[in-house]
Amino acid sequence: MNLFRVAAPWFSVLLLGSTVALAADPSAPPPAPGTLRFRIPSDPATLDWNLAHTHSETYVIMNLMEGLLEEGPDLKPVPALAESWSVTTDGKQYTFKIRKGVKWMDGVELKAAHFVDSWKRLMNPSLKSSYASFLSEVSSVAAPDDFTFVVNLKGPVPHFIHMPTFWVTFPIRKDLVQKFGTHWADPARLVTLGPYKLSTWDHGKRIVLERNPTYWGKSPSVERAEIDIEADDGKTRSLFSRGWYDFLLNSTTEDFLSVKIGPAGEFVQMRQFPYLATYYLGFNTQSGPLRDVNFRKAVAQAINPKAFPAALQGGQLPATGWIPPGVQGGSSGLALEFSLYDARAALSRAGYAEGTEPPKLDLWVSPADGAQAMGKVVTDGLKQGLGITVTSHLGSSADFQAAVKSGKAQLFLSRWGLDYPDPSSAMEVFLSSSGTNYTRWKNPQYDAAVAKGRSALIPREREDAFRTAEEILLRKDVAVVPLFHSKNTVLVGRRVHKLEISPLNYLFLKGIELK
């Protein structure tokens, strides 16, 4: 079959393993042997892994550091810095045996105390981490000896074994934090123990990682990774087509169809990887007309989720619920359905009957590939469907975070990728105590339902509890609007022999092989 003639709706089915010739451009020399080059759209907010909370940090921290465990290809935890672990029969105590001989870059040996210090720091309210509630089920942590780390839980937690794979639980050096304060994670002072070390960080321009010669595990194939920070999607695609980048994350049908066919015979491959994430529209429920649930319902039902796949052309799946497909309770069907009739009725109940001009709104869009197109779907939908004028703001990751945290953003368009493969990672985002809940919405009934789901040991009881919570979130109070789920679609250049991205959006550079 001629794949260039395939219509867009079949894109996600037919791109796997497909290859096309890419025209060579002598004006854009490829990276040096052993060097990998790719792009992320915005700067990491921080490299302090207890505080990190944006997507840009993923590609850096997960290669500079490691945790007790690591999510395997089948999303089952495998040993990392812990060589083994055990659980008591009541499920309330986990004991991890720390791998001996692991050293930080400065030669200091990894000890269990480094995990104790990290977990206590994360749970300390004074740190004000967005993930302060991540370990809320933990009652205490201890290091009875240098290589034993013990975690006591308030009660059994079905998904707990996945949590030590996430970056906020990685070990820290308390001595360095005390010595340098908030600057301990600055490039010149950062001490890590993962397969790569931070070489340079030219803010807003480029991050360079180099292979860590003291890494405890197998030495990676890639010696050096040059990560350009480039917000311009068009420029990024142009640079890839000229051979500057080795792969292009978040590719689209348009990218695939626009690849030039040249005589040199160089090939690129379009690959897709599952991604446990939901793109959504969030409301600042304490801002002006958005205080009224009827107004929020009007906005929610005036936006057609099916418009996003058409605009983005990357095999996106319109969302029918908050929890992404692929985990228990995913694609629940609880999201309000697109209906201009119902949207206009809700707007009238909010006090804006036909002929009454509705208030103007501000929308902030999280920086990502296709951000401008996503924002346009929302602004056009509200203007055409309800006559609401929306001003869209596209800025840096720091600008977006400042807007949503301060309450300046009335509407915000973002995504939530699961931190571990369990529905609790999706549902805990909007807890009253969550540092990642930017909606300013609180509901004790929601909190109670999520708590029940997190602790329930019987799968059916867990699913019922989370479904109750999701119904409150999406239908009763309408705090957010799920829009779509996407796959990680990557255009892979001819130099790359092996590349994998996990469903949690982890790009492990140590697993990449170059030809």
Short mmCIF file of C-alpha atoms in Angstrom, two decimals:
data_model
loop_
_atom_site.label_atom_id
_atom_site.label_comp_id
_atom_site.label_asym_id
_atom_site.label_seq_id
_atom_site.Cartn_x
_atom_site.Cartn_y
_atom_site.Cartn_z
CA MET A 1 0.00 0.00 0.00
CA ASN A 2 1.22 3.51 -0.79
CA LEU A 3 1.33 5.06 2.68
CA PHE A 4 1.56 8.59 1.28
CA ARG A 5 -2.04 8.26 0.11
CA VAL A 6 -3.44 7.02 3.42
CA ALA A 7 -6.11 9.27 4.92
CA ALA A 8 -5.43 10.82 8.32
CA PRO A 9 -7.91 8.71 10.38
CA TRP A 10 -5.87 5.58 9.59
CA PHE A 11 -2.60 7.26 10.51
CA SER A 12 -2.17 5.62 13.91
CA VAL A 13 -2.68 2.15 12.47
CA LEU A 14 -0.37 2.31 9.49
CA LEU A 15 2.62 4.32 10.63
CA LEU A 16 4.22 1.66 12.82
CA GLY A 17 7.46 0.61 11.22
CA SER A 18 6.91 2.63 8.07
CA THR A 19 9.94 4.22 6.45
CA VAL A 20 10.54 6.93 3.90
CA ALA A 21 13.65 8.41 2.33
CA LEU A 22 14.86 11.71 3.72
CA ALA A 23 16.69 14.20 1.57
CA ALA A 24 20.18 14.99 2.83
CA ASP A 25 21.12 18.60 3.45
CA PRO A 26 24.89 19.24 3.52
CA SER A 27 24.33 22.61 5.23
CA ALA A 28 23.17 20.84 8.40
CA PRO A 29 25.90 18.46 9.61
CA PRO A 30 24.59 15.58 11.72
CA PRO A 31 25.73 15.12 15.31
CA ALA A 32 29.17 13.64 15.89
CA PRO A 33 29.52 9.87 16.33
CA GLY A 34 28.29 8.82 19.76
CA THR A 35 26.31 12.06 20.13
CA LEU A 36 22.52 12.23 20.11
CA ARG A 37 20.65 15.44 19.42
CA PHE A 38 16.96 16.21 19.97
CA ARG A 39 14.61 18.96 21.07
CA ILE A 40 12.28 19.78 23.97
CA PRO A 41 9.93 22.78 23.71
CA SER A 42 10.73 24.47 27.05
CA ASP A 43 13.28 24.74 29.83
CA PRO A 44 12.96 22.52 32.90
CA ALA A 45 11.57 24.56 35.79
CA THR A 46 14.12 22.99 38.13
CA LEU A 47 16.42 20.00 38.42
CA ASP A 48 15.62 19.58 42.14
CA TRP A 49 13.77 16.28 41.81
CA ASN A 50 11.81 16.77 45.04
CA LEU A 51 10.33 19.91 43.45
CA ALA A 52 10.23 19.02 39.74
CA HIS A 53 6.71 18.78 38.31
CA THR A 54 6.69 19.66 34.59
CA HIS A 55 7.10 17.53 31.47
CA SER A 56 10.38 19.18 30.49
CA GLU A 57 12.10 17.80 33.58
CA THR A 58 11.28 14.22 32.58
CA TYR A 59 13.83 14.02 29.79
CA VAL A 60 16.63 15.32 31.99
CA ILE A 61 16.09 14.03 35.54
CA MET A 62 15.26 10.46 34.49
CA ASN A 63 18.70 10.27 32.87
CA LEU A 64 20.68 12.04 35.60
CA MET A 65 19.20 10.04 38.46
CA GLU A 66 17.59 6.74 39.39
CA GLY A 67 15.26 5.49 42.11
CA LEU A 68 14.84 2.39 44.19
CA LEU A 69 13.00 0.74 41.31
CA GLU A 70 12.41 1.37 37.62
CA GLU A 71 9.31 0.69 35.54
CA GLY A 72 10.07 -2.14 33.14
CA PRO A 73 8.77 -2.34 29.55
CA ASP A 74 5.65 -4.12 30.81
CA LEU A 75 5.14 -1.46 33.51
CA LYS A 76 6.16 -3.84 36.25
CA PRO A 77 8.82 -2.50 38.65
CA VAL A 78 12.33 -3.95 38.33
CA PRO A 79 15.38 -3.42 40.57
CA ALA A 80 17.39 -0.23 40.19
CA LEU A 81 19.18 1.27 43.20
CA ALA A 82 17.44 -1.35 45.31
CA GLU A 83 18.63 -4.82 44.32
CA SER A 84 15.71 -6.50 46.12
CA TRP A 85 12.69 -5.78 48.29
CA SER A 86 10.18 -7.54 50.54
CA VAL A 87 6.69 -6.78 51.86
CA THR A 88 5.08 -7.89 55.11
CA THR A 89 1.97 -10.05 54.88
CA ASP A 90 -0.26 -7.16 56.01
CA GLY A 91 1.10 -4.99 53.17
CA LYS A 92 2.07 -2.18 55.55
CA GLN A 93 5.87 -2.44 55.55
CA TYR A 94 8.30 -2.48 52.62
CA THR A 95 12.00 -3.23 53.08
CA PHE A 96 14.42 -2.33 50.28
CA LYS A 97 17.98 -3.62 50.13
CA ILE A 98 20.16 -0.89 48.65
CA ARG A 99 22.68 -1.91 46.00
CA LYS A 100 26.25 -1.72 47.33
CA GLY A 101 29.03 -0.01 45.42
CA VAL A 102 26.86 2.72 43.85
CA LYS A 103 28.63 6.06 44.04
CA TRP A 104 27.62 9.64 43.48
CA MET A 105 29.70 11.64 41.00
CA ASP A 106 31.85 13.02 43.81
CA GLY A 107 32.77 9.53 45.04
CA VAL A 108 30.39 9.38 48.01
CA GLU A 109 28.77 5.95 48.33
CA LEU A 110 24.98 5.71 48.12
CA LYS A 111 23.42 4.95 51.52
CA ALA A 112 19.90 4.19 52.69
CA ALA A 113 19.99 7.47 54.63
CA HIS A 114 19.95 9.35 51.32
CA PHE A 115 16.47 7.95 50.67
CA VAL A 116 15.33 8.76 54.20
CA ASP A 117 16.48 12.36 53.73
CA SER A 118 14.72 12.66 50.36
CA TRP A 119 11.39 11.24 51.52
CA LYS A 120 11.33 13.32 54.69
CA ARG A 121 12.20 16.44 52.71
CA LEU A 122 9.41 15.75 50.22
CA MET A 123 6.86 15.27 53.01
CA ASN A 124 7.94 18.44 54.83
CA PRO A 125 5.25 21.12 54.17
CA SER A 126 7.89 23.86 54.31
CA LEU A 127 9.35 22.62 51.00
CA LYS A 128 6.05 23.44 49.26
CA SER A 129 6.52 20.72 46.68
CA SER A 130 3.72 20.18 44.17
CA TYR A 131 4.06 16.53 45.14
CA ALA A 132 3.91 17.08 48.90
CA SER A 133 0.96 14.67 49.14
CA PHE A 134 2.62 11.98 47.00
CA LEU A 135 3.68 10.00 50.06
CA SER A 136 0.61 10.75 52.15
CA GLU A 137 0.11 7.04 52.93
CA VAL A 138 3.61 6.79 54.45
CA SER A 139 3.74 6.88 58.26
CA SER A 140 7.52 6.64 58.65
CA VAL A 141 10.80 5.82 56.93
CA ALA A 142 14.00 4.52 58.47
CA ALA A 143 17.50 3.25 57.69
CA PRO A 144 18.38 0.56 60.25
CA ASP A 145 21.74 0.16 58.51
CA ASP A 146 23.59 1.71 55.57
CA PHE A 147 21.97 -0.54 52.98
CA THR A 148 18.46 -1.14 54.31
CA PHE A 149 15.60 1.28 53.71
CA VAL A 150 12.31 0.60 55.50
CA VAL A 151 8.97 2.22 54.63
CA ASN A 152 5.97 1.93 56.96
CA LEU A 153 2.51 2.67 55.58
CA LYS A 154 -0.62 3.76 57.41
CA GLY A 155 -2.44 0.92 55.66
CA PRO A 156 -1.94 -1.35 52.66
CA VAL A 157 -1.68 0.56 49.37
CA PRO A 158 -2.24 -1.61 46.26
CA HIS A 159 -0.16 0.56 43.94
CA PHE A 160 2.64 1.50 46.35
CA ILE A 161 5.34 -0.60 44.68
CA HIS A 162 5.15 1.69 41.63
CA MET A 163 5.73 4.89 43.59
CA PRO A 164 9.51 4.45 44.23
CA THR A 165 10.01 4.57 40.44
CA PHE A 166 9.01 8.25 40.28
CA TRP A 167 11.61 11.03 40.45
CA VAL A 168 10.33 12.80 43.58
CA THR A 169 11.37 9.71 45.58
CA PHE A 170 14.95 9.61 44.27
CA PRO A 171 17.71 9.92 46.90
CA ILE A 172 19.25 13.27 47.76
CA ARG A 173 22.45 14.45 49.42
CA LYS A 174 21.32 16.29 52.52
CA ASP A 175 24.85 17.57 53.06
CA LEU A 176 24.80 19.37 49.71
CA VAL A 177 21.29 20.75 50.27
CA GLN A 178 22.38 22.17 53.62
CA LYS A 179 25.61 23.57 52.16
CA PHE A 180 24.15 25.28 49.09
CA GLY A 181 20.51 25.80 50.07
CA THR A 182 18.14 26.39 47.17
CA HIS A 183 21.12 26.45 44.78
CA TRP A 184 22.18 22.84 45.37
CA ALA A 185 20.64 21.79 42.04
CA ASP A 186 22.35 24.54 40.02
CA PRO A 187 24.43 23.15 37.11
CA ALA A 188 27.77 23.96 38.74
CA ARG A 189 26.83 22.20 42.00
CA LEU A 190 24.55 19.34 40.97
CA VAL A 191 25.83 15.92 42.02
CA THR A 192 24.02 12.89 40.56
CA LEU A 193 24.50 9.14 40.19
CA GLY A 194 22.60 8.12 37.04
CA PRO A 195 23.91 6.99 33.64
CA TYR A 196 24.51 10.60 32.59
CA LYS A 197 25.84 13.75 34.19
CA LEU A 198 24.92 17.35 33.47
CA SER A 199 27.64 18.96 31.39
CA THR A 200 26.07 22.33 30.56
CA TRP A 201 22.73 24.07 30.84
CA ASP A 202 22.47 27.23 28.79
CA HIS A 203 19.01 28.31 29.96
CA GLY A 204 16.52 28.68 27.15
CA LYS A 205 18.97 27.29 24.61
CA ARG A 206 20.56 23.91 25.27
CA ILE A 207 21.21 21.20 27.85
CA VAL A 208 24.11 18.82 27.37
CA LEU A 209 24.36 15.46 29.14
CA GLU A 210 27.50 13.34 29.06
CA ARG A 211 28.00 9.70 29.94
CA ASN A 212 28.76 9.24 33.64
CA PRO A 213 32.02 7.24 33.94
CA THR A 214 31.19 6.23 37.53
CA TYR A 215 27.70 4.86 36.76
CA TRP A 216 27.09 1.54 38.52
CA GLY A 217 25.25 -0.10 35.62
CA LYS A 218 26.03 -0.91 32.01
CA SER A 219 27.74 1.94 30.19
CA PRO A 220 25.26 3.54 27.72
CA SER A 221 25.83 3.43 23.99
CA VAL A 222 25.14 7.15 23.59
CA GLU A 223 28.15 9.12 24.88
CA ARG A 224 26.63 12.61 24.74
CA ALA A 225 23.12 14.04 24.41
CA GLU A 226 22.56 17.57 23.16
CA ILE A 227 19.03 18.71 24.04
CA ASP A 228 17.98 21.91 22.29
CA ILE A 229 15.32 24.02 23.99
CA GLU A 230 13.25 25.29 21.08
CA ALA A 231 9.68 26.57 21.37
CA ASP A 232 9.15 27.08 17.64
CA ASP A 233 7.52 23.95 16.16
CA GLY A 234 8.15 25.07 12.58
CA LYS A 235 11.83 25.69 13.16
CA THR A 236 12.16 22.34 14.92
CA ARG A 237 10.64 20.47 11.99
CA SER A 238 12.86 22.31 9.55
CA LEU A 239 15.95 21.39 11.54
CA PHE A 240 14.92 17.75 11.66
CA SER A 241 14.33 17.61 7.91
CA ARG A 242 17.86 19.02 7.43
CA GLY A 243 19.39 16.29 9.61
CA TRP A 244 20.13 18.45 12.65
CA TYR A 245 18.05 16.29 15.04
CA ASP A 246 18.15 12.52 15.38
CA PHE A 247 14.47 12.22 16.16
CA LEU A 248 11.38 14.39 16.33
CA LEU A 249 9.05 13.93 19.29
CA ASN A 250 5.29 14.51 18.97
CA SER A 251 5.22 14.12 15.20
CA THR A 252 2.07 14.48 13.11
CA THR A 253 0.59 13.24 9.85
CA GLU A 254 1.73 16.46 8.25
CA ASP A 255 5.33 15.74 9.28
CA PHE A 256 5.11 12.28 7.78
CA LEU A 257 3.62 13.47 4.50
CA SER A 258 6.00 16.41 4.15
CA VAL A 259 9.21 14.36 4.45
CA LYS A 260 11.21 14.93 1.29
CA ILE A 261 12.23 11.99 -0.87
CA GLY A 262 15.87 12.25 -1.87
CA PRO A 263 18.35 10.14 -3.84
CA ALA A 264 20.73 9.58 -0.95
CA GLY A 265 18.73 6.69 0.47
CA GLU A 266 18.74 7.87 4.07
CA PHE A 267 15.68 6.60 5.88
CA VAL A 268 13.55 7.83 8.71
CA GLN A 269 10.95 5.81 10.53
CA MET A 270 7.67 6.90 12.09
CA ARG A 271 7.03 5.08 15.36
CA GLN A 272 4.25 5.29 17.93
CA PHE A 273 4.36 4.46 21.63
CA PRO A 274 1.46 4.26 24.11
CA TYR A 275 1.15 7.25 26.44
CA LEU A 276 -0.86 7.21 29.67
CA ALA A 277 -1.94 10.84 29.61
CA THR A 278 -4.97 13.10 29.24
CA TYR A 279 -4.99 16.58 27.73
CA TYR A 280 -7.59 18.72 29.44
CA LEU A 281 -9.11 22.16 29.88
CA GLY A 282 -8.96 23.32 33.48
CA PHE A 283 -11.11 26.00 35.14
CA ASN A 284 -10.07 28.46 37.81
CA THR A 285 -13.30 27.81 39.70
CA GLN A 286 -12.82 30.93 41.85
CA SER A 287 -12.53 33.37 38.96
CA GLY A 288 -15.49 35.56 37.88
CA PRO A 289 -18.18 33.72 35.93
CA LEU A 290 -16.32 30.41 36.34
CA ARG A 291 -17.54 30.29 39.94
CA ASP A 292 -20.89 29.20 38.51
CA VAL A 293 -21.04 25.48 37.70
CA ASN A 294 -23.59 26.21 34.95
CA PHE A 295 -21.13 28.52 33.22
CA ARG A 296 -18.48 25.79 33.44
CA LYS A 297 -20.93 23.27 32.00
CA ALA A 298 -21.64 25.63 29.12
CA VAL A 299 -17.95 25.92 28.30
CA ALA A 300 -17.42 22.17 28.67
CA GLN A 301 -20.21 21.24 26.28
CA ALA A 302 -19.30 23.86 23.68
CA ILE A 303 -15.93 22.24 22.94
CA ASN A 304 -15.88 19.25 20.63
CA PRO A 305 -13.13 16.75 21.61
CA LYS A 306 -13.25 15.34 18.09
CA ALA A 307 -11.88 18.64 16.76
CA PHE A 308 -8.47 18.03 18.33
CA PRO A 309 -7.46 14.97 16.28
CA ALA A 310 -8.48 16.86 13.13
CA ALA A 311 -6.36 19.86 14.13
CA LEU A 312 -3.31 18.00 15.43
CA GLN A 313 -3.26 15.04 13.01
CA GLY A 314 -1.25 12.77 15.28
CA GLY A 315 -3.63 9.91 15.94
CA GLN A 316 -5.19 11.52 19.02
CA LEU A 317 -8.17 9.83 20.66
CA PRO A 318 -11.06 12.06 21.86
CA ALA A 319 -11.42 11.71 25.63
CA THR A 320 -14.57 10.29 27.21
CA GLY A 321 -13.25 10.41 30.77
CA TRP A 322 -10.41 11.69 32.92
CA ILE A 323 -8.50 8.42 33.46
CA PRO A 324 -6.63 7.50 30.26
CA PRO A 325 -7.24 4.18 28.52
CA GLY A 326 -4.77 1.49 29.45
CA VAL A 327 -5.36 1.52 33.21
CA GLN A 328 -8.27 0.39 35.36
CA GLY A 329 -11.31 2.65 34.90
CA GLY A 330 -9.96 4.37 31.80
CA SER A 331 -12.28 5.83 29.13
CA SER A 332 -15.17 5.89 31.60
CA GLY A 333 -17.65 7.80 29.44
CA LEU A 334 -18.31 10.23 32.31
CA ALA A 335 -17.15 13.36 30.48
CA LEU A 336 -19.94 15.73 29.44
CA GLU A 337 -20.75 15.24 25.79
CA PHE A 338 -20.38 17.97 23.19
CA SER A 339 -23.80 19.60 22.68
CA LEU A 340 -24.32 23.22 21.69
CA TYR A 341 -27.98 22.91 22.63
CA ASP A 342 -27.12 21.88 26.20
CA ALA A 343 -24.23 24.37 26.32
CA ARG A 344 -26.49 27.31 25.45
CA ALA A 345 -29.10 26.14 27.96
CA ALA A 346 -26.44 26.01 30.69
CA LEU A 347 -25.17 29.46 29.69
CA SER A 348 -28.73 30.79 30.03
CA ARG A 349 -29.03 29.24 33.51
CA ALA A 350 -25.79 31.02 34.40
CA GLY A 351 -27.49 34.33 33.61
CA TYR A 352 -26.45 34.88 30.01
CA ALA A 353 -29.57 34.27 27.96
CA GLU A 354 -29.60 34.63 24.19
CA GLY A 355 -28.93 38.23 23.27
CA THR A 356 -26.82 38.83 26.40
CA GLU A 357 -23.12 39.26 25.77
CA PRO A 358 -21.14 36.73 27.85
CA PRO A 359 -17.95 37.82 29.61
CA LYS A 360 -14.53 37.58 27.99
CA LEU A 361 -12.08 34.97 29.23
CA ASP A 362 -8.32 34.36 29.28
CA LEU A 363 -6.82 31.01 28.28
CA TRP A 364 -3.28 29.93 29.09
CA VAL A 365 -1.82 27.07 27.06
CA SER A 366 0.97 24.87 28.38
CA PRO A 367 3.92 24.90 25.95
CA ALA A 368 4.03 21.76 23.82
CA ASP A 369 4.01 20.71 20.21
CA GLY A 370 0.71 21.81 18.71
CA ALA A 371 -0.04 24.25 21.54
CA GLN A 372 -1.20 26.97 19.17
CA ALA A 373 -3.52 24.59 17.32
CA MET A 374 -4.98 23.29 20.59
CA GLY A 375 -5.62 26.81 21.83
CA LYS A 376 -7.35 27.68 18.56
CA VAL A 377 -9.75 24.74 18.87
CA VAL A 378 -10.83 26.04 22.29
CA THR A 379 -11.09 29.72 21.34
CA ASP A 380 -12.93 29.00 18.08
CA GLY A 381 -15.30 26.57 19.76
CA LEU A 382 -16.32 29.02 22.47
CA LYS A 383 -16.63 31.95 20.06
CA GLN A 384 -18.67 30.10 17.48
CA GLY A 385 -20.75 28.07 19.90
CA LEU A 386 -21.45 30.56 22.70
CA GLY A 387 -20.17 33.91 21.50
CA ILE A 388 -17.51 33.95 24.23
CA THR A 389 -14.35 35.82 23.28
CA VAL A 390 -11.25 34.10 24.63
CA THR A 391 -7.76 35.56 24.57
CA SER A 392 -5.17 32.81 24.24
CA HIS A 393 -1.73 33.14 25.86
CA LEU A 394 1.25 31.06 24.72
CA GLY A 395 4.46 31.46 26.67
CA SER A 396 7.23 29.56 28.36
CA SER A 397 6.71 26.80 30.87
CA ALA A 398 7.62 29.27 33.62
CA ASP A 399 5.01 31.75 32.33
CA PHE A 400 2.35 29.05 32.28
CA GLN A 401 3.17 27.83 35.78
CA ALA A 402 3.13 31.38 37.15
CA ALA A 403 -0.27 32.04 35.56
CA VAL A 404 -1.98 28.91 36.88
CA LYS A 405 -0.41 29.03 40.33
CA SER A 406 -1.26 32.69 40.87
CA GLY A 407 -4.83 32.30 39.64
CA LYS A 408 -4.24 34.66 36.75
CA ALA A 409 -5.31 31.96 34.30
CA GLN A 410 -9.10 31.64 34.11
CA LEU A 411 -8.88 28.74 31.69
CA PHE A 412 -5.79 26.62 31.20
CA LEU A 413 -5.02 23.92 28.67
CA SER A 414 -2.56 21.32 29.83
CA ARG A 415 -1.98 17.59 30.11
CA TRP A 416 -1.52 15.17 32.94
CA GLY A 417 0.68 12.15 32.34
CA LEU A 418 0.48 9.40 34.92
CA ASP A 419 3.42 9.17 37.29
CA TYR A 420 2.81 5.46 37.74
CA PRO A 421 0.41 3.05 35.97
CA ASP A 422 -2.56 3.22 38.31
CA PRO A 423 -5.80 5.27 38.28
CA SER A 424 -4.87 6.86 41.60
CA SER A 425 -2.12 8.81 39.80
CA ALA A 426 -4.84 10.50 37.73
CA MET A 427 -7.41 11.01 40.48
CA GLU A 428 -5.12 12.44 43.16
CA VAL A 429 -4.33 15.47 40.96
CA PHE A 430 -7.51 17.26 42.05
CA LEU A 431 -7.49 16.46 45.76
CA SER A 432 -8.02 19.50 47.97
CA SER A 433 -4.49 19.05 49.34
CA SER A 434 -2.80 18.46 45.98
CA GLY A 435 -0.10 20.87 44.91
CA THR A 436 -0.94 20.10 41.27
CA ASN A 437 -4.60 21.13 41.60
CA TYR A 438 -4.63 24.52 39.92
CA THR A 439 -8.43 24.69 39.65
CA ARG A 440 -8.86 26.04 43.21
CA TRP A 441 -11.70 23.55 43.44
CA LYS A 442 -12.23 21.55 46.60
CA ASN A 443 -14.82 18.92 47.38
CA PRO A 444 -14.64 16.74 50.54
CA GLN A 445 -16.81 14.09 48.87
CA TYR A 446 -14.32 13.83 46.03
CA ASP A 447 -11.42 13.60 48.49
CA ALA A 448 -13.17 10.81 50.41
CA ALA A 449 -13.96 8.81 47.26
CA VAL A 450 -10.36 9.06 46.03
CA ALA A 451 -9.03 8.04 49.45
CA LYS A 452 -11.31 5.00 49.39
CA GLY A 453 -10.13 4.06 45.91
CA ARG A 454 -6.47 4.44 46.81
CA SER A 455 -6.72 2.09 49.78
CA ALA A 456 -9.29 -0.46 48.54
CA LEU A 457 -7.74 -3.88 47.94
CA ILE A 458 -10.61 -5.35 45.92
CA PRO A 459 -10.41 -4.19 42.25
CA ARG A 460 -14.17 -3.71 41.91
CA GLU A 461 -14.31 -1.54 45.04
CA ARG A 462 -11.40 0.55 43.76
CA GLU A 463 -13.04 1.09 40.39
CA ASP A 464 -16.40 2.01 41.95
CA ALA A 465 -14.77 4.54 44.29
CA PHE A 466 -12.78 6.19 41.52
CA ARG A 467 -15.86 6.27 39.28
CA THR A 468 -17.77 8.09 42.03
CA ALA A 469 -14.94 10.62 42.31
CA GLU A 470 -14.74 11.06 38.53
CA GLU A 471 -18.47 11.73 38.31
CA ILE A 472 -18.14 14.51 40.91
CA LEU A 473 -15.13 15.97 39.06
CA LEU A 474 -16.57 15.91 35.54
CA ARG A 475 -20.36 16.03 35.85
CA LYS A 476 -21.47 17.40 39.21
CA ASP A 477 -18.87 20.13 39.70
CA VAL A 478 -17.23 20.26 36.24
CA ALA A 479 -13.79 21.29 37.48
CA VAL A 480 -12.03 20.13 34.29
CA VAL A 481 -12.88 19.01 30.76
CA PRO A 482 -11.00 15.98 29.35
CA LEU A 483 -10.15 16.67 25.72
CA PHE A 484 -8.07 13.91 24.19
CA HIS A 485 -5.44 11.22 24.70
CA SER A 486 -2.43 10.95 22.46
CA LYS A 487 0.28 8.50 21.57
CA ASN A 488 3.94 9.40 21.54
CA THR A 489 4.53 9.61 17.80
CA VAL A 490 8.21 9.96 16.91
CA LEU A 491 9.96 10.51 13.60
CA VAL A 492 13.24 8.62 13.99
CA GLY A 493 16.29 9.52 11.92
CA ARG A 494 18.62 7.14 10.10
CA ARG A 495 21.35 7.23 12.81
CA VAL A 496 19.10 5.75 15.48
CA HIS A 497 19.01 1.96 15.66
CA LYS A 498 16.96 1.55 18.85
CA LEU A 499 14.67 4.00 20.66
CA GLU A 500 11.86 3.35 23.11
CA ILE A 501 9.57 5.70 25.08
CA SER A 502 7.65 4.21 27.98
CA PRO A 503 3.88 4.74 28.47
CA LEU A 504 4.87 7.11 31.29
CA ASN A 505 6.77 9.26 28.76
CA TYR A 506 10.19 8.20 30.01
CA LEU A 507 12.90 8.48 27.38
CA PHE A 508 15.81 6.51 28.84
CA LEU A 509 18.91 7.56 26.92
CA LYS A 510 20.77 4.52 28.25
CA GLY A 511 18.46 2.35 26.15
CA ILE A 512 19.11 4.18 22.87
CA GLU A 513 21.48 2.62 20.36
CA LEU A 514 23.03 4.46 17.43
CA LYS A 515 24.02 2.85 14.17
#
